[in-house]
């Protein structure tokens, strides 16, 4: 009993405070990050805490006082980046760091002035008890996530089997009968009407420039869903997704549906070469002749057996869905997200994120981050290179622009990533993004002599300018959509028009396939990626007739 009493008076809580944020982040993204890196980060934190405690104890000559102030510093370090992303913070991360540091220093100074020296020793037992309870809760949550995952089928097996069953088709060359097809997805690009009504941005110059190049603008285009996964799955498979009929986790099911989509299968039967330009959000497609990633030194052809995949799914932060497990493993190669860069983004080291990314991708074989401005530019450059290929190509390029965070100024210079930009900054970035899109589209049209089929169509609209009114959430259905047919052929779009029918209309027009059109429906997903199939039909309220 006496030994337990002595143990309780040791400031064990200090080490628990160091590893608790790491465990919390791991539990929230269980199965999506590399387990071995979690263990390495925990070990590094324990060593750093021990060394810091030794120094602090020598400086203060009071182990309890040293532990208390070091715990405050540890919490500040581990949660600074996460708190910045949780709230509507200043545009400058540096401003946030300075302001938060002042607050923490003020708290520490107040403790020094107001708390007697002997009181720190009395704090230790209750702090130990609280810390132990929090640690136990995290361990129970981790066990629960592990047990919950076991009820789902192993997505690895399904995904691996899809790679083994890749279709073998004879490839055709580009020709008037088989023109190059580009499906360019500018993520979160709202309609001209919404841009004008929400922030007073007149996008007509961009639309007019596209029309001059032979594009048909869909004036009232709408996506069927307000989330990327559901929207792209519906568009590429030309069907709705009301439920998950498999034993897979919902996220796994939707990712695989996109990776093995019907539109690609139809075009492969025609002899097309399928190229998927990875956005950092979607899985490599087993149907693709090439899955192309982007690193510091340019394009990388993805080989799943070599573990090349960009950070993606853990960035979504789906704390209520820990069952989306181990999808990114093929032939026992772990393709889950590296935990270290994700963890650093939640800490004080977030301010050094650009430098950390440079170090991480310096080899050139490591993919860039999901929201990296270099990924956006590299994808556009690769689209221009694809125009020189002799094969009849079908290319899908999902680009995270104008989706946040803001990373460019009006001149294309990289700026500090900002999730809550001012309207002026958003307009400036969109000006640059539009210029880059036009440059790429010009390259495609020039190389194809105007014979390319181009689908420039967003997956959903934007939450820009939304209010607390829940009905405002449904504005994400209004999207930007423009189409170029071979030879500038005119295209008659039905009204109302939703993207579930875009490929059926286009393939019928170009190839005369005779695909049936679906009814137009708008399906809201209030909980988004936490509950993909808890959908609300809002067609009557929000469909543009």
Short mmCIF file of C-alpha atoms in Angstrom, two decimals:
data_model
loop_
_atom_site.label_atom_id
_atom_site.label_comp_id
_atom_site.label_asym_id
_atom_site.label_seq_id
_atom_site.Cartn_x
_atom_site.Cartn_y
_atom_site.Cartn_z
CA UNK A 1 0.00 0.00 0.00
CA UNK A 2 2.82 2.35 0.83
CA UNK A 3 4.43 1.64 -2.55
CA UNK A 4 1.14 2.46 -4.31
CA UNK A 5 0.95 5.72 -2.37
CA UNK A 6 4.47 6.61 -3.45
CA UNK A 7 3.64 5.72 -7.04
CA UNK A 8 0.55 7.94 -6.94
CA UNK A 9 2.73 10.88 -5.93
CA UNK A 10 4.95 10.50 -8.98
CA UNK A 11 3.85 12.86 -11.80
CA UNK A 12 2.90 10.02 -14.14
CA UNK A 13 0.23 12.22 -15.69
CA UNK A 14 2.96 14.13 -17.53
CA UNK A 15 3.72 11.15 -19.79
CA UNK A 16 0.04 10.40 -20.28
CA UNK A 17 -0.57 14.01 -21.31
CA UNK A 18 2.18 13.57 -23.90
CA UNK A 19 0.74 10.48 -25.55
CA UNK A 20 -3.00 11.10 -25.09
CA UNK A 21 -3.41 13.39 -28.16
CA UNK A 22 -1.52 10.84 -30.26
CA UNK A 23 -3.79 8.01 -29.14
CA UNK A 24 -6.88 10.15 -29.69
CA UNK A 25 -5.82 10.93 -33.26
CA UNK A 26 -5.05 7.27 -33.88
CA UNK A 27 -8.40 6.06 -32.52
CA UNK A 28 -10.28 8.68 -34.57
CA UNK A 29 -8.58 7.37 -37.72
CA UNK A 30 -8.12 3.74 -36.76
CA UNK A 31 -7.37 1.60 -39.78
CA UNK A 32 -6.58 4.55 -42.01
CA UNK A 33 -3.04 5.24 -40.81
CA UNK A 34 0.10 3.16 -40.52
CA UNK A 35 0.19 1.49 -37.10
CA UNK A 36 3.97 1.26 -36.90
CA UNK A 37 4.33 5.02 -37.26
CA UNK A 38 1.91 5.54 -34.36
CA UNK A 39 4.15 3.42 -32.14
CA UNK A 40 7.21 5.38 -33.28
CA UNK A 41 5.56 8.73 -32.52
CA UNK A 42 4.47 7.54 -29.06
CA UNK A 43 7.98 6.29 -28.31
CA UNK A 44 9.49 9.59 -29.47
CA UNK A 45 7.06 11.56 -27.31
CA UNK A 46 7.86 9.45 -24.23
CA UNK A 47 11.59 9.98 -24.75
CA UNK A 48 11.15 13.73 -25.34
CA UNK A 49 8.95 14.03 -22.25
CA UNK A 50 11.49 12.19 -20.11
CA UNK A 51 14.33 14.39 -21.31
CA UNK A 52 12.26 17.56 -20.87
CA UNK A 53 11.25 16.50 -17.36
CA UNK A 54 14.89 15.91 -16.43
CA UNK A 55 15.84 19.38 -17.62
CA UNK A 56 12.84 21.08 -16.01
CA UNK A 57 13.44 19.35 -12.69
CA UNK A 58 17.05 20.51 -12.64
CA UNK A 59 15.91 24.06 -13.40
CA UNK A 60 13.03 24.31 -10.91
CA UNK A 61 14.42 21.88 -8.30
CA UNK A 62 10.84 20.74 -7.77
CA UNK A 63 9.65 17.60 -9.64
CA UNK A 64 5.94 18.41 -9.22
CA UNK A 65 6.27 22.00 -10.37
CA UNK A 66 8.41 20.88 -13.31
CA UNK A 67 5.79 18.27 -14.31
CA UNK A 68 2.91 20.77 -14.13
CA UNK A 69 4.50 23.37 -16.38
CA UNK A 70 5.88 20.78 -18.76
CA UNK A 71 2.37 19.28 -19.07
CA UNK A 72 1.02 22.70 -20.06
CA UNK A 73 3.76 23.04 -22.67
CA UNK A 74 3.12 19.50 -23.94
CA UNK A 75 -0.61 20.14 -24.36
CA UNK A 76 0.11 23.38 -26.17
CA UNK A 77 2.49 21.64 -28.55
CA UNK A 78 0.21 18.67 -29.25
CA UNK A 79 -3.07 20.51 -29.78
CA UNK A 80 -2.05 23.84 -31.31
CA UNK A 81 -2.53 22.85 -34.97
CA UNK A 82 -5.74 20.97 -34.26
CA UNK A 83 -7.31 23.91 -32.41
CA UNK A 84 -6.33 26.20 -35.29
CA UNK A 85 -8.27 24.02 -37.74
CA UNK A 86 -11.29 23.62 -35.43
CA UNK A 87 -12.22 27.26 -35.16
CA UNK A 88 -12.49 30.23 -37.50
CA UNK A 89 -8.99 31.47 -36.86
CA UNK A 90 -7.02 34.38 -38.29
CA UNK A 91 -5.93 33.90 -41.86
CA UNK A 92 -2.33 33.78 -40.70
CA UNK A 93 -1.16 30.69 -38.83
CA UNK A 94 1.72 32.79 -37.49
CA UNK A 95 -0.77 35.23 -35.92
CA UNK A 96 -2.57 32.31 -34.30
CA UNK A 97 0.67 30.85 -32.95
CA UNK A 98 1.76 34.16 -31.47
CA UNK A 99 -1.66 34.81 -29.91
CA UNK A 100 -1.97 31.29 -28.48
CA UNK A 101 1.60 31.40 -27.14
CA UNK A 102 0.81 34.64 -25.33
CA UNK A 103 -2.24 33.02 -23.73
CA UNK A 104 -0.25 29.95 -22.63
CA UNK A 105 2.56 32.07 -21.23
CA UNK A 106 0.00 34.20 -19.37
CA UNK A 107 -1.52 31.06 -17.85
CA UNK A 108 1.91 29.81 -16.82
CA UNK A 109 2.81 33.20 -15.31
CA UNK A 110 -0.50 33.27 -13.41
CA UNK A 111 0.25 29.82 -12.00
CA UNK A 112 3.67 30.99 -10.87
CA UNK A 113 2.20 34.01 -9.08
CA UNK A 114 -0.96 32.48 -7.63
CA UNK A 115 -0.13 28.86 -6.79
CA UNK A 116 2.07 28.20 -3.74
CA UNK A 117 5.09 25.99 -4.30
CA UNK A 118 3.79 23.23 -2.01
CA UNK A 119 0.48 23.04 -3.86
CA UNK A 120 2.04 21.44 -6.93
CA UNK A 121 2.72 18.27 -4.97
CA UNK A 122 -0.95 18.11 -3.94
CA UNK A 123 -2.01 18.39 -7.60
CA UNK A 124 -0.13 15.27 -8.62
CA UNK A 125 -2.42 12.46 -7.27
CA UNK A 126 -5.69 13.88 -8.70
CA UNK A 127 -3.96 14.72 -12.00
CA UNK A 128 -2.66 11.15 -12.16
CA UNK A 129 -6.17 9.81 -11.54
CA UNK A 130 -7.74 12.00 -14.23
CA UNK A 131 -5.01 11.18 -16.73
CA UNK A 132 -5.31 7.45 -16.03
CA UNK A 133 -9.08 7.61 -16.58
CA UNK A 134 -8.64 9.42 -19.90
CA UNK A 135 -6.01 6.91 -21.00
CA UNK A 136 -8.32 4.04 -20.10
CA UNK A 137 -11.13 5.61 -22.15
CA UNK A 138 -8.84 5.85 -25.18
CA UNK A 139 -7.76 2.23 -24.82
CA UNK A 140 -11.41 1.14 -24.56
CA UNK A 141 -12.23 3.19 -27.68
CA UNK A 142 -9.34 1.56 -29.51
CA UNK A 143 -10.55 -1.90 -28.55
CA UNK A 144 -14.10 -0.96 -29.59
CA UNK A 145 -12.87 0.25 -32.99
CA UNK A 146 -10.98 -2.99 -33.49
CA UNK A 147 -13.98 -5.14 -32.55
CA UNK A 148 -16.33 -3.00 -34.67
CA UNK A 149 -14.11 -3.48 -37.68
CA UNK A 150 -14.32 -7.24 -37.46
CA UNK A 151 -17.99 -7.22 -38.47
CA UNK A 152 -17.09 -5.90 -41.92
CA UNK A 153 -15.71 -7.89 -44.80
CA UNK A 154 -12.04 -7.40 -45.59
CA UNK A 155 -11.95 -4.74 -48.29
CA UNK A 156 -8.38 -5.78 -49.06
CA UNK A 157 -9.60 -9.03 -50.54
CA UNK A 158 -12.18 -7.31 -52.74
CA UNK A 159 -9.73 -4.66 -53.87
CA UNK A 160 -6.92 -7.16 -54.50
CA UNK A 161 -9.26 -9.37 -56.51
CA UNK A 162 -10.21 -6.41 -58.67
CA UNK A 163 -6.56 -5.93 -59.57
CA UNK A 164 -6.19 -9.59 -60.44
CA UNK A 165 -9.26 -9.41 -62.68
CA UNK A 166 -8.08 -6.44 -64.76
CA UNK A 167 -9.68 -6.60 -68.22
CA UNK A 168 -7.33 -7.35 -71.12
CA UNK A 169 -8.45 -5.43 -74.19
CA UNK A 170 -6.78 -4.56 -77.47
CA UNK A 171 -5.84 -0.87 -77.48
CA UNK A 172 -6.88 1.46 -80.29
CA UNK A 173 -5.25 4.62 -81.61
CA UNK A 174 -6.79 8.05 -81.43
CA UNK A 175 -9.10 8.60 -84.39
CA UNK A 176 -12.26 10.51 -85.39
CA UNK A 177 -14.22 7.40 -84.39
CA UNK A 178 -12.41 7.12 -81.04
CA UNK A 179 -11.53 10.66 -79.94
CA UNK A 180 -9.60 11.34 -76.76
CA UNK A 181 -11.92 11.81 -73.77
CA UNK A 182 -11.05 13.97 -70.78
CA UNK A 183 -13.19 13.96 -67.65
CA UNK A 184 -11.84 16.92 -65.66
CA UNK A 185 -13.38 17.33 -62.21
CA UNK A 186 -12.77 20.75 -60.60
CA UNK A 187 -13.77 19.91 -57.04
CA UNK A 188 -16.25 22.23 -55.39
CA UNK A 189 -16.73 24.52 -58.41
CA UNK A 190 -20.11 26.28 -58.02
CA UNK A 191 -22.34 27.57 -60.78
CA UNK A 192 -21.92 31.09 -62.13
CA UNK A 193 -25.26 32.05 -60.57
CA UNK A 194 -24.15 30.93 -57.12
CA UNK A 195 -20.80 32.68 -57.35
CA UNK A 196 -22.58 35.89 -58.29
CA UNK A 197 -25.26 35.66 -55.60
CA UNK A 198 -22.98 34.53 -52.77
CA UNK A 199 -19.86 36.67 -53.15
CA UNK A 200 -20.57 38.94 -56.10
CA UNK A 201 -18.05 37.16 -58.34
CA UNK A 202 -18.82 37.55 -62.03
CA UNK A 203 -17.59 34.35 -63.68
CA UNK A 204 -19.05 35.20 -67.08
CA UNK A 205 -15.62 35.91 -68.63
CA UNK A 206 -14.56 32.32 -67.96
CA UNK A 207 -17.81 30.92 -69.35
CA UNK A 208 -17.61 33.13 -72.41
CA UNK A 209 -14.03 32.00 -73.01
CA UNK A 210 -15.18 28.38 -72.93
CA UNK A 211 -18.06 29.10 -75.31
CA UNK A 212 -15.63 30.74 -77.74
CA UNK A 213 -13.71 27.45 -77.69
CA UNK A 214 -16.82 25.46 -78.58
CA UNK A 215 -17.96 24.42 -75.13
CA UNK A 216 -21.61 24.10 -74.20
CA UNK A 217 -22.31 25.47 -70.71
CA UNK A 218 -25.02 23.72 -68.72
CA UNK A 219 -26.67 26.79 -67.12
CA UNK A 220 -28.58 24.91 -64.42
CA UNK A 221 -26.44 21.79 -63.90
CA UNK A 222 -26.78 20.05 -60.56
CA UNK A 223 -24.99 17.18 -58.90
CA UNK A 224 -27.17 14.44 -57.45
CA UNK A 225 -25.23 14.39 -54.19
CA UNK A 226 -23.27 16.96 -52.20
CA UNK A 227 -20.31 14.68 -51.44
CA UNK A 228 -17.50 13.69 -53.78
CA UNK A 229 -17.71 9.92 -53.32
CA UNK A 230 -21.45 9.58 -53.87
CA UNK A 231 -21.47 12.10 -56.69
CA UNK A 232 -18.61 10.52 -58.66
CA UNK A 233 -19.92 7.00 -58.09
CA UNK A 234 -23.35 8.03 -59.40
CA UNK A 235 -21.90 9.86 -62.41
CA UNK A 236 -19.44 7.14 -63.43
CA UNK A 237 -21.86 4.25 -62.87
CA UNK A 238 -24.99 6.11 -64.04
CA UNK A 239 -27.02 4.95 -61.05
CA UNK A 240 -28.07 6.06 -57.59
CA UNK A 241 -26.62 4.72 -54.36
CA UNK A 242 -29.35 4.43 -51.75
CA UNK A 243 -27.72 1.69 -49.67
CA UNK A 244 -24.65 -0.45 -49.27
CA UNK A 245 -25.56 -3.99 -50.39
CA UNK A 246 -22.16 -5.45 -49.42
CA UNK A 247 -20.48 -6.40 -46.17
CA UNK A 248 -17.87 -3.70 -46.78
CA UNK A 249 -17.67 -0.48 -44.82
CA UNK A 250 -19.49 2.36 -46.57
CA UNK A 251 -16.35 4.30 -47.45
CA UNK A 252 -14.68 1.18 -48.81
CA UNK A 253 -17.72 0.30 -50.89
CA UNK A 254 -17.96 3.74 -52.49
CA UNK A 255 -14.23 3.96 -53.19
CA UNK A 256 -14.27 0.58 -54.95
CA UNK A 257 -17.38 1.54 -56.95
CA UNK A 258 -15.53 4.56 -58.33
CA UNK A 259 -12.34 2.59 -58.95
CA UNK A 260 -14.20 -0.07 -61.00
CA UNK A 261 -16.83 2.12 -62.65
CA UNK A 262 -19.15 1.27 -65.54
CA UNK A 263 -18.23 4.18 -67.85
CA UNK A 264 -14.60 3.07 -67.91
CA UNK A 265 -15.59 -0.53 -68.63
CA UNK A 266 -17.71 0.60 -71.59
CA UNK A 267 -14.84 2.63 -73.01
CA UNK A 268 -12.31 -0.13 -72.47
CA UNK A 269 -14.51 -2.36 -74.60
CA UNK A 270 -14.12 0.27 -77.36
CA UNK A 271 -10.32 -0.02 -77.13
CA UNK A 272 -9.58 3.04 -75.01
CA UNK A 273 -6.49 3.40 -72.85
CA UNK A 274 -7.62 4.48 -69.39
CA UNK A 275 -5.48 6.94 -67.42
CA UNK A 276 -6.40 8.04 -63.89
CA UNK A 277 -4.60 11.08 -62.50
CA UNK A 278 -4.59 10.60 -58.75
CA UNK A 279 -5.92 13.46 -56.65
CA UNK A 280 -4.88 12.11 -53.26
CA UNK A 281 -8.56 11.40 -52.55
CA UNK A 282 -9.47 8.41 -54.72
CA UNK A 283 -8.04 4.92 -54.86
CA UNK A 284 -5.89 3.74 -57.76
CA UNK A 285 -8.22 2.10 -60.26
CA UNK A 286 -7.65 -1.58 -61.14
CA UNK A 287 -9.17 -0.77 -64.55
CA UNK A 288 -6.58 1.88 -65.36
CA UNK A 289 -3.73 1.22 -67.73
CA UNK A 290 -1.86 3.80 -65.67
CA UNK A 291 -2.59 5.36 -62.29
CA UNK A 292 -0.48 8.50 -62.15
CA UNK A 293 0.57 10.12 -58.88
CA UNK A 294 2.53 13.34 -58.34
CA UNK A 295 5.71 13.85 -56.34
CA UNK A 296 8.28 16.60 -55.95
CA UNK A 297 9.98 15.56 -59.18
CA UNK A 298 6.83 15.15 -61.24
CA UNK A 299 4.55 12.32 -62.25
CA UNK A 300 4.81 8.86 -60.67
CA UNK A 301 3.19 5.77 -62.12
CA UNK A 302 1.56 4.05 -59.15
CA UNK A 303 2.33 0.41 -58.50
CA UNK A 304 0.20 -0.66 -55.52
CA UNK A 305 2.69 -3.41 -54.73
CA UNK A 306 5.28 -0.73 -54.00
CA UNK A 307 3.11 1.11 -51.49
CA UNK A 308 2.87 4.38 -53.39
CA UNK A 309 -0.22 6.30 -52.36
CA UNK A 310 -0.78 9.84 -51.23
CA UNK A 311 -2.10 10.89 -47.83
CA UNK A 312 -5.84 10.97 -48.15
CA UNK A 313 -8.53 9.33 -46.09
CA UNK A 314 -7.36 10.15 -42.58
CA UNK A 315 -7.54 13.81 -43.51
CA UNK A 316 -11.31 13.50 -43.62
CA UNK A 317 -11.47 13.04 -39.85
CA UNK A 318 -14.39 10.61 -39.70
CA UNK A 319 -14.42 10.06 -35.98
CA UNK A 320 -17.78 8.28 -36.14
CA UNK A 321 -16.74 5.74 -38.75
CA UNK A 322 -13.73 3.73 -37.59
CA UNK A 323 -14.78 0.74 -39.68
CA UNK A 324 -13.23 1.87 -42.97
CA UNK A 325 -10.22 -0.33 -42.49
CA UNK A 326 -7.10 -1.47 -44.25
CA UNK A 327 -8.46 -0.75 -47.71
CA UNK A 328 -5.13 0.53 -48.89
CA UNK A 329 -3.28 -2.78 -48.65
CA UNK A 330 -2.50 -4.90 -51.67
CA UNK A 331 -0.40 -8.07 -51.45
CA UNK A 332 0.45 -7.27 -47.83
CA UNK A 333 1.94 -3.91 -48.77
CA UNK A 334 0.67 -1.23 -46.42
CA UNK A 335 -0.69 1.66 -48.47
CA UNK A 336 -2.34 3.40 -45.53
CA UNK A 337 -1.62 7.03 -44.79
CA UNK A 338 1.68 7.79 -43.04
CA UNK A 339 0.74 8.89 -39.52
CA UNK A 340 3.64 11.26 -38.87
CA UNK A 341 2.72 14.07 -41.35
CA UNK A 342 -0.90 13.88 -40.23
CA UNK A 343 0.11 14.13 -36.56
CA UNK A 344 2.49 17.02 -37.16
CA UNK A 345 -0.35 18.94 -38.81
CA UNK A 346 -2.24 18.89 -35.48
CA UNK A 347 0.72 20.17 -33.45
CA UNK A 348 2.76 23.33 -33.15
CA UNK A 349 4.82 22.00 -36.07
CA UNK A 350 1.92 22.83 -38.38
CA UNK A 351 3.60 26.16 -39.08
CA UNK A 352 6.52 24.24 -40.58
CA UNK A 353 4.19 22.11 -42.73
CA UNK A 354 5.54 23.34 -46.10
CA UNK A 355 9.08 22.50 -45.01
CA UNK A 356 7.98 19.14 -43.62
CA UNK A 357 6.26 18.31 -46.90
CA UNK A 358 9.39 19.29 -48.83
CA UNK A 359 11.43 16.94 -46.66
CA UNK A 360 8.86 14.17 -46.96
CA UNK A 361 8.63 14.29 -50.74
CA UNK A 362 12.21 15.28 -51.47
CA UNK A 363 12.96 11.83 -52.87
CA UNK A 364 10.44 12.45 -55.64
CA UNK A 365 8.87 9.02 -55.17
CA UNK A 366 6.62 10.09 -52.28
CA UNK A 367 3.30 11.58 -53.41
CA UNK A 368 2.44 15.17 -52.60
CA UNK A 369 -0.22 16.03 -50.06
CA UNK A 370 -3.91 16.10 -50.92
CA UNK A 371 -4.13 19.90 -50.95
CA UNK A 372 -0.63 20.64 -52.20
CA UNK A 373 -0.62 23.47 -54.76
CA UNK A 374 2.11 21.58 -56.61
CA UNK A 375 -0.25 18.61 -57.01
CA UNK A 376 -2.79 20.87 -58.75
CA UNK A 377 -0.19 22.32 -61.12
CA UNK A 378 1.41 18.93 -61.74
CA UNK A 379 -1.94 17.43 -62.69
CA UNK A 380 -2.57 20.13 -65.29
CA UNK A 381 0.91 19.65 -66.73
CA UNK A 382 0.30 15.90 -67.01
CA UNK A 383 -2.97 16.52 -68.85
CA UNK A 384 -1.04 18.53 -71.42
CA UNK A 385 1.50 15.70 -71.80
CA UNK A 386 -1.28 13.15 -72.32
CA UNK A 387 -2.42 15.07 -75.40
CA UNK A 388 0.72 13.88 -77.17
CA UNK A 389 -0.03 10.18 -76.68
CA UNK A 390 -1.07 8.31 -79.85
CA UNK A 391 -3.60 6.02 -78.15
CA UNK A 392 -7.29 6.75 -77.84
CA UNK A 393 -7.24 7.80 -74.19
CA UNK A 394 -9.90 8.21 -71.53
CA UNK A 395 -8.47 10.34 -68.75
CA UNK A 396 -10.00 11.16 -65.38
CA UNK A 397 -8.43 14.05 -63.48
CA UNK A 398 -9.88 15.02 -60.10
CA UNK A 399 -8.43 18.40 -59.05
CA UNK A 400 -8.91 19.95 -55.61
CA UNK A 401 -9.60 23.45 -56.95
CA UNK A 402 -11.46 25.67 -56.30
CA UNK A 403 -12.11 23.48 -53.25
CA UNK A 404 -10.38 24.74 -50.11
CA UNK A 405 -8.01 25.39 -48.60
CA UNK A 406 -6.92 28.47 -50.47
CA UNK A 407 -3.27 28.01 -51.55
CA UNK A 408 -2.73 30.50 -54.42
CA UNK A 409 -2.82 34.23 -54.84
CA UNK A 410 -3.97 35.94 -58.04
CA UNK A 411 -0.52 35.51 -59.63
CA UNK A 412 -0.25 31.81 -58.84
CA UNK A 413 2.18 32.22 -55.96
CA UNK A 414 1.78 29.67 -53.19
CA UNK A 415 0.39 31.16 -50.00
CA UNK A 416 -0.27 29.80 -46.55
CA UNK A 417 -3.16 27.29 -46.74
CA UNK A 418 -6.33 28.99 -45.47
CA UNK A 419 -9.67 27.26 -44.93
CA UNK A 420 -11.54 30.48 -44.20
CA UNK A 421 -10.31 32.97 -46.80
CA UNK A 422 -11.78 36.37 -47.34
CA UNK A 423 -14.03 36.82 -50.36
CA UNK A 424 -11.31 38.91 -51.98
CA UNK A 425 -8.71 36.16 -51.52
CA UNK A 426 -11.13 33.51 -52.83
CA UNK A 427 -11.82 35.59 -55.93
CA UNK A 428 -8.10 36.12 -56.50
CA UNK A 429 -7.37 32.40 -56.37
CA UNK A 430 -10.32 31.60 -58.64
CA UNK A 431 -8.99 34.10 -61.18
CA UNK A 432 -5.72 32.19 -61.28
CA UNK A 433 -7.38 28.76 -61.26
CA UNK A 434 -9.58 29.76 -64.21
CA UNK A 435 -6.53 30.91 -66.16
CA UNK A 436 -4.80 27.58 -65.54
CA UNK A 437 -7.87 25.60 -66.58
CA UNK A 438 -8.14 27.59 -69.81
CA UNK A 439 -4.45 27.04 -70.55
CA UNK A 440 -4.87 23.28 -70.14
CA UNK A 441 -8.06 23.14 -72.16
CA UNK A 442 -6.37 25.10 -74.94
CA UNK A 443 -3.54 22.57 -75.00
CA UNK A 444 -6.03 19.71 -75.29
CA UNK A 445 -8.00 21.38 -78.07
CA UNK A 446 -4.88 22.34 -80.01
CA UNK A 447 -3.32 18.88 -79.81
CA UNK A 448 -6.58 17.19 -80.82
CA UNK A 449 -7.41 19.73 -83.52
CA UNK A 450 -10.68 20.32 -81.72
CA UNK A 451 -11.69 16.66 -81.87
CA UNK A 452 -11.48 15.85 -78.14
CA UNK A 453 -14.51 15.09 -75.97
CA UNK A 454 -14.04 17.15 -72.81
CA UNK A 455 -16.23 16.93 -69.73
CA UNK A 456 -15.38 19.83 -67.41
CA UNK A 457 -17.79 19.10 -64.60
CA UNK A 458 -17.63 19.60 -60.86
CA UNK A 459 -18.55 16.84 -58.43
CA UNK A 460 -20.55 19.21 -56.20
CA UNK A 461 -20.90 22.89 -55.47
CA UNK A 462 -19.53 24.85 -52.56
CA UNK A 463 -20.39 25.70 -48.98
CA UNK A 464 -19.02 29.18 -49.53
CA UNK A 465 -21.28 31.77 -47.93
CA UNK A 466 -23.47 29.24 -46.13
CA UNK A 467 -25.36 30.26 -43.01
CA UNK A 468 -26.58 28.33 -39.99
CA UNK A 469 -29.86 27.69 -41.78
CA UNK A 470 -29.85 23.96 -42.57
CA UNK A 471 -31.67 24.57 -45.84
CA UNK A 472 -28.60 26.48 -47.01
CA UNK A 473 -26.65 23.21 -47.03
CA UNK A 474 -28.48 22.14 -50.18
CA UNK A 475 -26.90 24.84 -52.32
CA UNK A 476 -24.02 22.41 -52.86
CA UNK A 477 -26.06 20.81 -55.68
CA UNK A 478 -25.52 23.77 -58.02
CA UNK A 479 -22.35 23.11 -59.99
CA UNK A 480 -20.27 24.30 -62.91
CA UNK A 481 -20.50 22.04 -65.96
CA UNK A 482 -19.25 22.57 -69.53
CA UNK A 483 -18.84 20.12 -72.42
CA UNK A 484 -16.88 20.07 -75.66
CA UNK A 485 -17.88 17.55 -78.33
CA UNK A 486 -15.57 16.45 -81.15
CA UNK A 487 -15.54 19.04 -83.90
CA UNK A 488 -17.50 21.49 -81.76
CA UNK A 489 -20.76 19.63 -82.39
CA UNK A 490 -23.69 21.30 -80.68
CA UNK A 491 -25.15 19.55 -77.64
CA UNK A 492 -28.74 19.76 -76.48
CA UNK A 493 -29.06 19.19 -72.76
CA UNK A 494 -32.40 18.28 -71.21
CA UNK A 495 -33.96 20.40 -68.48
CA UNK A 496 -33.79 19.71 -65.63
CA UNK A 497 -30.28 18.34 -65.90
CA UNK A 498 -28.28 16.42 -63.28
CA UNK A 499 -24.86 14.82 -63.62
CA UNK A 500 -26.05 11.24 -63.25
CA UNK A 501 -27.02 11.51 -66.94
CA UNK A 502 -23.96 13.35 -68.24
CA UNK A 503 -22.10 10.29 -69.56
CA UNK A 504 -25.24 8.64 -70.90
CA UNK A 505 -26.05 11.78 -72.92
CA UNK A 506 -22.47 12.25 -74.14
CA UNK A 507 -21.77 8.62 -75.02
CA UNK A 508 -25.11 8.39 -76.81
CA UNK A 509 -24.25 11.53 -78.77
CA UNK A 510 -20.70 10.49 -79.73
CA UNK A 511 -21.00 6.70 -80.03
CA UNK A 512 -24.74 6.12 -80.42
CA UNK A 513 -24.69 3.59 -77.59
CA UNK A 514 -28.33 4.07 -76.57
CA UNK A 515 -27.93 4.30 -72.82
CA UNK A 516 -31.05 4.99 -70.77
CA UNK A 517 -31.36 8.18 -68.74
CA UNK A 518 -32.12 8.19 -65.03
CA UNK A 519 -34.75 10.27 -63.28
CA UNK A 520 -33.36 13.49 -61.83
CA UNK A 521 -33.11 13.33 -58.06
CA UNK A 522 -31.25 15.37 -55.46
CA UNK A 523 -30.20 13.49 -52.33
CA UNK A 524 -28.83 15.36 -49.34
CA UNK A 525 -26.48 13.58 -46.93
CA UNK A 526 -26.74 15.57 -43.66
CA UNK A 527 -23.96 13.65 -41.89
CA UNK A 528 -21.80 13.45 -45.00
CA UNK A 529 -19.01 10.87 -44.73
CA UNK A 530 -20.09 9.75 -41.27
CA UNK A 531 -23.29 8.28 -42.75
CA UNK A 532 -23.18 8.10 -46.55
CA UNK A 533 -26.49 6.29 -46.89
CA UNK A 534 -28.60 8.32 -44.49
CA UNK A 535 -30.01 10.36 -47.35
CA UNK A 536 -32.82 12.88 -47.61
CA UNK A 537 -34.61 13.32 -50.93
CA UNK A 538 -34.83 17.07 -51.55
CA UNK A 539 -35.68 16.89 -55.23
CA UNK A 540 -38.95 18.78 -55.01
CA UNK A 541 -37.42 21.64 -53.04
CA UNK A 542 -34.19 22.21 -54.93
CA UNK A 543 -34.29 20.70 -58.42
CA UNK A 544 -34.01 23.37 -61.14
CA UNK A 545 -36.91 22.77 -63.46
#
